[in-house]
Amino acid sequence: MEAYQIKTRVIQAMAMPFSIKVVLSPENQWSQDQFDQVVMAINRELRHVDEVFSPFKSTSILCRFQQGELAADDFSSEFQSVYGLAIRAQTVTQGAFNPFYRGPFDPTGLVKGWAIEQVFRHYLRPLLVREVISAAAINGAGDIQMGVAATSDFRWAVGVEDPNNRQRLLAQYQIANGAMATSGTSQHGEHISRLNSQRHLQQATVVSADLVTADVWATAAISAGPEKFKQLTQGLSLQSVLVDGQNKIVHS
């Protein structure tokens, strides 16, 4: 593998840190100013997403929708897109992903993944297609969308942390183009409604081609439990590492 330079920038948006990384080979001609401009554009879009979907801002479209304050022409294209994704996720997971688990519609379980996927597609994927950069990734609180240019041999090394020992990795992957999402209770407590399951999971990590899919299935795994998760995902192109309540690891 040739020598690469990695540029990293961390921004705060949607009440969490986002890490933006680009990888340059000696052949790439890309300045710091160009990187700064991309970071600024990503920051603006993530802040816009927060204005639309924040459950904590009374002026957000989500909160106004939950309060029944929206007219038909008030729905933005982003809101309609996320609403459709959430309903489809509820269907394909047989309710394990449930955007109505608290009563009103709340797509929080996929909005972060959707937002990361959107900014990656808008601002980083075109640079990879034109081979302006060799690789790029966005990480939002552990959910990652990654990509590499067609002629690059660079691979993203990502790991699955032990929920009981953050210094220990349970699995490692070398990924060119793809996404990884983790859901669990070790850091955020019980924030996912659980369906009946013989064995509860404390953490689920899913690797997929896109982050919305990985995000949805990581949440669904916690909700459904390992047995139902395996049944639901049979035949899908997913990789997963599941950790149950006794810290036993289930790979599927």
Short mmCIF file of N, CA and C in Angstrom, two decimals, residues 217 228-238:
data_model
loop_
_atom_site.label_atom_id
_atom_site.label_comp_id
_atom_site.label_asym_id
_atom_site.label_seq_id
_atom_site.Cartn_x
_atom_site.Cartn_y
_atom_site.Cartn_z
N TRP A 217 -30.84 -1.95 11.33
CA TRP A 217 -30.71 -3.34 11.79
C TRP A 217 -29.98 -3.45 13.12
N LYS A 228 -34.55 -13.71 16.80
CA LYS A 228 -35.41 -13.06 15.82
C LYS A 228 -34.59 -12.28 14.80
N PHE A 229 -33.50 -11.65 15.25
CA PHE A 229 -32.64 -10.90 14.34
C PHE A 229 -32.08 -11.81 13.25
N LYS A 230 -31.60 -12.99 13.63
CA LYS A 230 -31.07 -13.92 12.64
C LYS A 230 -32.14 -14.34 11.65
N GLN A 231 -33.34 -14.55 12.15
CA GLN A 231 -34.44 -14.94 11.27
C GLN A 231 -34.77 -13.83 10.28
N LEU A 232 -34.83 -12.60 10.78
CA LEU A 232 -35.21 -11.46 9.94
C LEU A 232 -34.16 -11.13 8.88
N THR A 233 -32.89 -11.34 9.21
CA THR A 233 -31.81 -10.92 8.31
C THR A 233 -31.28 -12.06 7.44
N GLN A 234 -31.90 -13.21 7.51
CA GLN A 234 -31.44 -14.33 6.69
C GLN A 234 -31.49 -13.95 5.21
N GLY A 235 -30.40 -14.13 4.51
CA GLY A 235 -30.33 -13.82 3.09
C GLY A 235 -29.92 -12.39 2.78
N LEU A 236 -29.80 -11.54 3.79
CA LEU A 236 -29.37 -10.17 3.56
C LEU A 236 -27.84 -10.07 3.59
N SER A 237 -27.30 -9.08 2.89
CA SER A 237 -25.85 -8.89 2.84
C SER A 237 -25.40 -8.04 4.02
N LEU A 238 -25.43 -8.64 5.20
CA LEU A 238 -25.04 -7.97 6.42
C LEU A 238 -24.01 -8.79 7.17
#
